[in-house]
Amino acid sequence: MNDSLRRYAEALESADAQGLLRRLPHPAEDGVLDFSANDYLGLARRPELVEAAAEAGRRYGAGATGSRLLSGNTPLHEVFEARIAADKGSEAALVFATGYQANAAAIAALLDRSVLGAEPLVFSDRLNHASMHLGCTLAGAKQLRYRHLDLVHLQALLEKHSSEARPRIILSESVFGMDGDLADVAALQELALRHDALLYLDEAHATGVFGPRGYGLSEALDLAPSTIVMGTMSKGLGVSGGYVACSRLVRDYLVNRAGGFIFSTAPSPLVVGAALCAWELVPTLGPERAALLARAERLRQDLRGLGLDTGASRTQIAPVILGTPERTLAARDALETNGIRVSAVRPPTVPQGTSRLRLGLSAAHTDADMARLLDGLRRACGGL
Ligand SMILES: Cc1ncc(COP(=O)(O)O)c(C=O)c1O
């Protein structure tokens, strides 16, 4: 066998032996009760979104036909960006084909030392998403990782490096995707301003669910020009894609320097049409948001009642931390046998010893669905 191929096979065997092999789940069938999705508002199948996609396709085509800088810039992309900026309270916004691409491309561009004149100091929450790490790696930037959500530790690191004449940036999610806990975004912005650092906030899991009108935790902030907010259309909005809400200067800079924007076909009009429709629905969904978060709180209480560890979750994402990959896979499989789908999240996605079931709640779940989930969890985790 070719040596590289042999090594790939060995890597897979080794992952399997540790319970860490990733396999695609069977395509979900009708009747499966799904708690593995990020469709927090139940928008993915709303007829309005499907119709908006079709209408955008009829008007602008199924594909964007090129990068935004070439043939792909439709009026729809610009209308959507203006709408995002207005609702996020930023001067401007820029959309990307995926959230992963937005983070990788925007962070890599923001950390470009050939532009900054020195290697930046990057202060990262230890549990930030892989796409944020990729942005740092692409820029060749070392990260100073602070303990998860620990702003005292962040402040200590900022102070330790305060005499260095280097640009600074703080990277954090606002709602953490695997833990469902919340960053104090006002305190982060305050710290960033005090230390003359940029703040880059990832609102992937907050968009649609948190904020006065549902546009994310940063919606309640008076955004500083040095605060850059990223979010996705792939989770609470039920579609796909990513956005960056920022100053006009930063948008112009990303248009010129973000490789994942420049060298990639613009998001399809189908996607932008549906995402714009979802974005416009978000402020009307206050009651759904409140019911979703109340249901999540009840679920956490019930899980604690079963003696299960839900970490510091305060959102629509509830982990059930079981520790080992083996226990997590056994519980996931037992639930699947009962027609309930949840995600089994293991290292390296989460730290060693914290393998977990990840429950993503949706406004479309009913009380009966929640009762079925709880009963399934009682059986699946009871004997472990
Ligand atoms: C915090 C966070 N940022 C970014 C992304 C990437 O977003 P997308 O799925 O739209 O590529 C994810 C996806 O899981 C995420 O959890």
Short mmCIF file of C-alpha atoms in Angstrom, two decimals, residues 9 32 48 63 72 119 140 165 172 174 182 215 255 258 265 300 335 343 349 380:
data_model
loop_
_atom_site.label_atom_id
_atom_site.label_comp_id
_atom_site.label_asym_id
_atom_site.label_seq_id
_atom_site.Cartn_x
_atom_site.Cartn_y
_atom_site.Cartn_z
CA ALA A 9 -5.74 3.82 7.67
CA VAL A 32 -36.85 10.57 14.48
CA GLU A 48 -41.73 31.37 3.88
CA GLY A 63 -25.79 30.32 -8.24
CA GLY A 72 -21.31 37.48 -7.86
CA GLU A 119 3.11 39.95 15.43
CA GLY A 140 0.83 32.13 11.87
CA ALA A 165 4.30 47.46 21.63
CA SER A 172 -14.44 34.86 22.09
CA SER A 174 -20.76 34.90 22.92
CA LEU A 182 -22.58 32.82 28.01
CA TYR A 215 -29.92 39.58 16.84
CA VAL A 255 -13.01 42.89 0.99
CA ALA A 258 -9.89 38.13 3.42
CA THR A 265 -17.93 32.17 -5.05
CA ARG A 300 -31.61 21.36 32.99
CA LEU A 335 -31.25 7.04 22.55
CA SER A 343 -24.89 14.39 19.20
CA THR A 349 -13.94 18.90 19.81
CA ALA A 380 -29.87 5.70 28.38
#
